[in-house]
Amino acid sequence: MTLLAVDGLRRSFGSLVAVDGVSFEIEAGEIVGMIGPNGAGKTTTFNCILSVIDSDAGTVSFDGADVTGGPPHALARRGLVRTFQQTRELETLTVADNMLLAAPEHPGERAWHAVGRTSTSAQREAAARERAMELLEVFDIAGMVEEYAGNLSGGQRKLLELARSLMLDPKLLLLDEPFAGVNPSLTNEIVGHIEALNDDGMTLLIIEHELETLTDLVDRLIVLADGQVLATGPPAAIMENEEVIDAYLGG
Amino acid sequence: MSDGASRFEEFPVDAVHVGLTLFVLAVLFLYSPLFVQPPGGTFTVLEVVVLFLLYAMILVGLNLQFGHAGLVNFGPVAFFAVGGYTAAMLTANEPFRAVGLGYPWPVGLLAAILVAAALGVLLGISTLRLRDDFLAIVTLAVAEIIHGLLETQSDITGGSLGLNNVPRPIAGTTTAGDGAVLVSTIIVFGALALLFYGVFRRLSASPYGRVLRAIRADEQVTETLGKRVFRYKLAVFVYGAAVAGLAGALLVFYNGAAAPGFFTINVTVIVWIGMLIGGAGSDRGVLGGLAIIMSFQLFTRFLNDQIPFVTQDQFASIRLVLIGLLLMVIVKYRPEGIWGDADELGVES
C-alpha cells in the first residue's frame, strides 16, 4: 500500500528553484533514505510535504487522502510526523511536558475541560504520562523527566525529540538528519531504535547527508540533486550508479 | 502530578470556589441593610484597592497572553477603555453632550464584554499571524488610536470631559455614604478578581496551559505536534480582551462616569511593570508585582507632603524615574521577576 505519494512538487525562492518537480512514493512498512549533496533540496522537500512552507506546484497525498497545503497540525494528527535537523526541544518546558504535549486528542487542551477540571482530562493525562514514561525508559532518558529540556545534552535532545514524536503514534515518521552531530555510539543506538520501530510496522523516511549509516539501514534510497530526483533504488544499486557518484563528487 | 501543579504550590483552597462563594455573599450583603463604614482616613487607600482589583483582572488575562503564551500585547488598556465606554454610552442618562442611551446597567455590562471581545477577535485575526513584534506595535498603536478617538469624537464620547450620569448599581444599594460604597465595591470586585484569577489559573495549570507555554517556546514545533497554534493564540487574546472589557465596565459603574483620563497608557504601563516585577508566567507572582507597584505609587503620593522644595510636577516625574529604575534593576539582575522561574522563561539570572 502506498502511504505517501509526492507528485511534481516544486518550490522556488526568488530565481533559485530549490525543489524542481520532485515525485516519489513511500510504501507502508518501508525505511527509505533520502540523500543528496548540500543544497539538493532535501529539507525544502520535507517542508513542502508538511506544508511548513507553501509549495508552488505539485500534490502530496498521505494514507489515501490529498493533504497538499493542509495545515501542519492536521498532518500530525493524521500520523505524518517529523523531527527537525537542528533538534528543537521546547527548552523552557520539562522533559515530561515535552512528552505530554505531544499526546494527541487530549481533552484537557480545551478551555472548557481545563477550567472544569474534568475527569476525562485527568484520565487522558494519566494515560499519556504512562505512555511517556514507557517511551522515556526505552530511550534511556527517564531519569531526566523533571529536568528542563534546555538542560539536556545534545544526544539526550536527539533521543527526546524521537521519543516525543512517537507520542503521536505516527504512521510515517520523517527524520531530518537524525545522525548529524551525533557520536558513533549514539548513532548505533538511534539506528537500533529505528530498526525496532520499523519491525513494529512503522514507516520511516530519513534524510541524511552521509551515505555510510544509511546503506545498511534502509530498504531503498532516493537521491536528490539540484531539486530533482536523480535516482531511486536499493542502496547497493545506488552506490554503483554513475550519475550519483558524479553528483556527489561534482557537488 | 502535572508539572504545572507541582511548580507552584497550590492554594489550600480553590480560588474559583472561594471567588464564587464570596461573590454570592457579596451580593447578599449588597441587598441586606448591613454596611461597613471605614475609618475616615482610609478612603485614599481604599480607592487604590478598587483600582488594584480592576487592574488585577486585566493582569490575569495579560499574564495568560504574555506570561504563558508569549504574546506581546502592549494595548490591554484598549479593551479596558472600549469596555468602559461601551457600558457608559449604553447606560448614561442624558450625559452632557455625548451619546447616552439609558439602558439598564446589566445591558451595558454584557455589551462591554462582547464589544471588547469582538475587538479582540478583529485585532487577533489580523495580527496574530504576524511576528511577535508586529503584535506589540499594533496593540500599542490601537490603544493610542482608541484613546485619541475618545478625546476627539466629543459628540459621541463627551471628549475630554467624558460622560456622566452613568448608573452606579453598587452605590444605589446603600445610603450610608461614600465609605460604605467603597467597602461594598471592594467586596464585589474582590470576589470577581478572585474568580477570574481562579479560572485563568485553572487554564494555565492544565494541559491547556502546557500548549500555551509550548507556543511561547516554539510555535512551529508546537504546530507540528498537532496543535492548532493560531486558535490558541486567538483564544487567549480574546479571553483577556473580554475580562479587560468587563473591568472597564465595572470602573465606569463604580465612578458613575467615564473619561479618557481613566484609560490612559498608564494602565498598560502599570500592569506590565507589575507583571515583570512579579515574574511573568507566575500566576500569583504577577499580582504580587502589581501590589508592589501600586503600593509604591500610593506611598509616594503621601511622601510628597513630607519633602519640602519639590513641586508636585517635579515629584510626579521623580516617581516615574524611580519606577523606571526599579524596572531596570529587575530586568538586569532578576529578569525572571521576583516570583518567576528562570528556567521556564528561558532567561539567565
Short mmCIF file of N, CA, C and O in Angstrom, two decimals, chain A residues 56-118:
data_model
loop_
_atom_site.label_atom_id
_atom_site.label_comp_id
_atom_site.label_asym_id
_atom_site.label_seq_id
_atom_site.Cartn_x
_atom_site.Cartn_y
_atom_site.Cartn_z
N ASP A 56 4.92 25.61 -4.70
CA ASP A 56 4.41 26.35 -5.86
C ASP A 56 3.52 25.46 -6.71
O ASP A 56 2.57 25.92 -7.33
N ALA A 57 3.85 24.18 -6.77
CA ALA A 57 3.06 23.25 -7.59
C ALA A 57 3.29 21.85 -7.05
O ALA A 57 4.22 21.60 -6.29
N GLY A 58 2.41 20.94 -7.47
CA GLY A 58 2.57 19.55 -7.06
C GLY A 58 1.56 19.14 -6.01
O GLY A 58 0.91 19.99 -5.40
N THR A 59 1.41 17.83 -5.83
CA THR A 59 0.45 17.33 -4.85
C THR A 59 1.13 16.36 -3.90
O THR A 59 2.13 15.72 -4.24
N VAL A 60 0.59 16.28 -2.70
CA VAL A 60 1.07 15.34 -1.70
C VAL A 60 -0.15 14.57 -1.21
O VAL A 60 -1.15 15.18 -0.81
N SER A 61 -0.12 13.23 -1.31
CA SER A 61 -1.21 12.51 -0.69
C SER A 61 -0.65 11.53 0.33
O SER A 61 0.42 10.93 0.13
N PHE A 62 -1.35 11.44 1.44
CA PHE A 62 -0.89 10.63 2.55
C PHE A 62 -2.03 9.73 3.01
O PHE A 62 -3.14 10.22 3.24
N ASP A 63 -1.75 8.45 3.09
CA ASP A 63 -2.72 7.50 3.61
C ASP A 63 -4.06 7.62 2.87
O ASP A 63 -5.13 7.59 3.47
N GLY A 64 -3.96 7.80 1.54
CA GLY A 64 -5.17 7.80 0.72
C GLY A 64 -5.91 9.13 0.63
O GLY A 64 -6.93 9.22 -0.02
N ALA A 65 -5.38 10.19 1.27
CA ALA A 65 -6.07 11.49 1.21
C ALA A 65 -5.12 12.55 0.67
O ALA A 65 -3.92 12.51 0.93
N ASP A 66 -5.68 13.49 -0.09
CA ASP A 66 -4.87 14.60 -0.59
C ASP A 66 -4.62 15.58 0.55
O ASP A 66 -5.57 16.15 1.10
N VAL A 67 -3.36 15.75 0.91
CA VAL A 67 -3.05 16.64 2.05
C VAL A 67 -2.22 17.83 1.61
O VAL A 67 -1.61 18.50 2.43
N THR A 68 -2.23 18.12 0.30
CA THR A 68 -1.43 19.24 -0.21
C THR A 68 -1.85 20.54 0.47
O THR A 68 -3.03 20.88 0.47
N GLY A 69 -0.88 21.23 1.04
CA GLY A 69 -1.16 22.54 1.64
C GLY A 69 -2.01 22.49 2.90
O GLY A 69 -2.43 23.52 3.41
N GLY A 70 -2.27 21.29 3.39
CA GLY A 70 -3.07 21.18 4.62
C GLY A 70 -2.29 21.75 5.79
O GLY A 70 -1.07 21.78 5.77
N PRO A 71 -3.00 22.23 6.81
CA PRO A 71 -2.27 22.81 7.94
C PRO A 71 -1.41 21.76 8.63
O PRO A 71 -1.81 20.61 8.76
N PRO A 72 -0.20 22.14 9.07
CA PRO A 72 0.74 21.18 9.66
C PRO A 72 0.15 20.39 10.83
O PRO A 72 0.42 19.19 10.97
N HIS A 73 -0.69 21.06 11.64
CA HIS A 73 -1.22 20.32 12.80
C HIS A 73 -2.13 19.19 12.36
O HIS A 73 -2.18 18.14 13.00
N ALA A 74 -2.83 19.38 11.20
CA ALA A 74 -3.72 18.33 10.70
C ALA A 74 -2.92 17.13 10.21
O ALA A 74 -3.31 15.98 10.41
N LEU A 75 -1.76 17.41 9.56
CA LEU A 75 -0.91 16.31 9.09
C LEU A 75 -0.40 15.49 10.27
O LEU A 75 -0.36 14.26 10.22
N ALA A 76 -0.01 16.19 11.34
CA ALA A 76 0.48 15.49 12.52
C ALA A 76 -0.60 14.56 13.07
O ALA A 76 -0.33 13.43 13.46
N ARG A 77 -1.84 15.05 13.06
CA ARG A 77 -2.93 14.24 13.61
C ARG A 77 -3.24 13.04 12.72
O ARG A 77 -3.72 12.02 13.20
N ARG A 78 -2.97 13.19 11.40
CA ARG A 78 -3.19 12.06 10.51
C ARG A 78 -2.11 11.00 10.67
O ARG A 78 -2.24 9.90 10.15
N GLY A 79 -1.01 11.35 11.31
CA GLY A 79 0.04 10.36 11.51
C GLY A 79 1.29 10.62 10.70
O GLY A 79 2.14 9.75 10.54
N LEU A 80 1.43 11.85 10.17
CA LEU A 80 2.64 12.24 9.43
C LEU A 80 3.43 13.18 10.34
O LEU A 80 3.06 14.33 10.52
N VAL A 81 4.49 12.66 10.94
CA VAL A 81 5.20 13.39 11.99
C VAL A 81 6.67 13.54 11.61
O VAL A 81 7.24 12.65 10.98
N ARG A 82 7.24 14.67 11.96
CA ARG A 82 8.63 14.92 11.60
C ARG A 82 9.49 15.28 12.81
O ARG A 82 8.99 15.68 13.85
N THR A 83 10.79 15.15 12.62
CA THR A 83 11.74 15.77 13.56
C THR A 83 12.51 16.82 12.78
O THR A 83 12.42 16.89 11.55
N PHE A 84 13.28 17.61 13.50
CA PHE A 84 13.98 18.71 12.86
C PHE A 84 15.48 18.43 12.77
O PHE A 84 16.04 17.69 13.58
N GLN A 85 16.10 19.07 11.79
CA GLN A 85 17.54 18.89 11.55
C GLN A 85 18.34 19.36 12.77
O GLN A 85 19.15 18.62 13.30
N GLN A 86 18.11 20.59 13.15
CA GLN A 86 18.63 21.08 14.43
C GLN A 86 17.60 20.64 15.46
O GLN A 86 16.44 20.96 15.29
N THR A 87 18.01 19.90 16.50
CA THR A 87 16.98 19.45 17.45
C THR A 87 16.27 20.67 18.00
O THR A 87 16.89 21.67 18.33
N ARG A 88 14.95 20.56 18.04
CA ARG A 88 14.18 21.69 18.55
C ARG A 88 13.35 21.23 19.72
O ARG A 88 12.16 21.02 19.61
N GLU A 89 14.02 21.10 20.82
CA GLU A 89 13.30 20.82 22.06
C GLU A 89 12.60 22.09 22.49
O GLU A 89 13.03 23.19 22.17
N LEU A 90 11.52 21.94 23.20
CA LEU A 90 10.90 23.10 23.84
C LEU A 90 11.66 23.29 25.14
O LEU A 90 11.37 22.67 26.15
N GLU A 91 12.72 24.11 25.07
CA GLU A 91 13.72 24.14 26.13
C GLU A 91 13.17 24.65 27.45
O GLU A 91 13.69 24.34 28.51
N THR A 92 12.14 25.49 27.37
CA THR A 92 11.60 26.06 28.60
C THR A 92 10.51 25.18 29.20
O THR A 92 9.84 25.57 30.15
N LEU A 93 10.33 23.99 28.62
CA LEU A 93 9.42 23.01 29.21
C LEU A 93 10.26 21.85 29.74
O LEU A 93 11.35 21.59 29.24
N THR A 94 9.72 21.15 30.72
CA THR A 94 10.44 19.99 31.24
C THR A 94 10.36 18.86 30.22
O THR A 94 9.56 18.89 29.28
N VAL A 95 11.20 17.84 30.42
CA VAL A 95 11.16 16.66 29.57
C VAL A 95 9.76 16.06 29.62
O VAL A 95 9.18 15.70 28.58
N ALA A 96 9.18 15.97 30.82
CA ALA A 96 7.83 15.42 30.96
C ALA A 96 6.83 16.20 30.13
O ALA A 96 6.03 15.62 29.40
N ASP A 97 6.89 17.53 30.22
CA ASP A 97 5.93 18.36 29.48
C ASP A 97 6.15 18.27 27.97
O ASP A 97 5.19 18.32 27.20
N ASN A 98 7.41 18.16 27.54
CA ASN A 98 7.68 17.96 26.12
C ASN A 98 6.97 16.71 25.62
O ASN A 98 6.37 16.71 24.54
N MET A 99 7.03 15.66 26.41
CA MET A 99 6.40 14.39 26.01
C MET A 99 4.88 14.51 26.06
O MET A 99 4.19 14.14 25.11
N LEU A 100 4.37 15.03 27.18
CA LEU A 100 2.92 15.09 27.36
C LEU A 100 2.25 16.01 26.35
O LEU A 100 1.13 15.76 25.91
N LEU A 101 2.97 17.06 25.97
CA LEU A 101 2.42 18.00 24.99
C LEU A 101 2.04 17.27 23.70
O LEU A 101 1.05 17.60 23.07
N ALA A 102 2.85 16.28 23.34
CA ALA A 102 2.64 15.61 22.05
C ALA A 102 1.48 14.63 22.09
O ALA A 102 1.06 14.13 21.05
N ALA A 103 0.96 14.34 23.27
CA ALA A 103 -0.15 13.39 23.36
C ALA A 103 -1.32 13.88 22.53
O ALA A 103 -1.80 14.99 22.73
N PRO A 104 -1.78 13.07 21.55
CA PRO A 104 -2.87 13.54 20.70
C PRO A 104 -4.23 13.46 21.39
O PRO A 104 -4.41 12.70 22.34
N GLU A 105 -5.15 14.26 20.89
CA GLU A 105 -6.54 14.23 21.35
C GLU A 105 -6.66 14.29 22.86
O GLU A 105 -7.30 13.45 23.49
N HIS A 106 -6.04 15.28 23.44
CA HIS A 106 -6.09 15.46 24.89
C HIS A 106 -7.22 16.44 25.22
O HIS A 106 -7.12 17.61 24.87
N PRO A 107 -8.27 15.97 25.88
CA PRO A 107 -9.39 16.90 26.15
C PRO A 107 -8.97 18.07 27.03
O PRO A 107 -9.53 19.16 26.91
N GLY A 108 -7.97 17.87 27.90
CA GLY A 108 -7.52 18.93 28.79
C GLY A 108 -6.91 20.11 28.07
O GLY A 108 -6.65 21.15 28.66
N GLU A 109 -6.68 19.97 26.76
CA GLU A 109 -6.14 21.09 25.98
C GLU A 109 -7.25 21.99 25.48
O GLU A 109 -7.02 22.93 24.73
N ARG A 110 -8.49 21.67 25.85
CA ARG A 110 -9.59 22.57 25.51
C ARG A 110 -9.99 23.35 26.77
O ARG A 110 -10.01 22.80 27.88
N ALA A 111 -10.32 24.62 26.57
CA ALA A 111 -10.52 25.52 27.70
C ALA A 111 -11.59 25.00 28.66
O ALA A 111 -11.43 25.05 29.88
N TRP A 112 -12.66 24.46 28.11
CA TRP A 112 -13.76 24.03 28.95
C TRP A 112 -13.33 22.93 29.92
O TRP A 112 -13.62 22.97 31.12
N HIS A 113 -12.59 21.96 29.39
CA HIS A 113 -12.11 20.87 30.25
C HIS A 113 -11.08 21.38 31.26
O HIS A 113 -11.02 20.90 32.39
N ALA A 114 -10.28 22.34 30.82
CA ALA A 114 -9.24 22.87 31.70
C ALA A 114 -9.87 23.60 32.89
O ALA A 114 -9.48 23.39 34.04
N VAL A 115 -10.85 24.44 32.60
CA VAL A 115 -11.48 25.22 33.68
C VAL A 115 -12.36 24.31 34.53
O VAL A 115 -12.40 24.44 35.75
N GLY A 116 -13.04 23.35 33.90
CA GLY A 116 -13.92 22.44 34.64
C GLY A 116 -13.19 21.30 35.32
O GLY A 116 -13.78 20.56 36.09
N ARG A 117 -11.88 21.18 35.05
CA ARG A 117 -11.07 20.09 35.63
C ARG A 117 -11.80 18.75 35.50
O ARG A 117 -12.06 18.07 36.50
N THR A 118 -12.14 18.37 34.28
CA THR A 118 -12.96 17.19 34.07
C THR A 118 -12.16 15.91 34.32
O THR A 118 -10.94 15.89 34.25
#
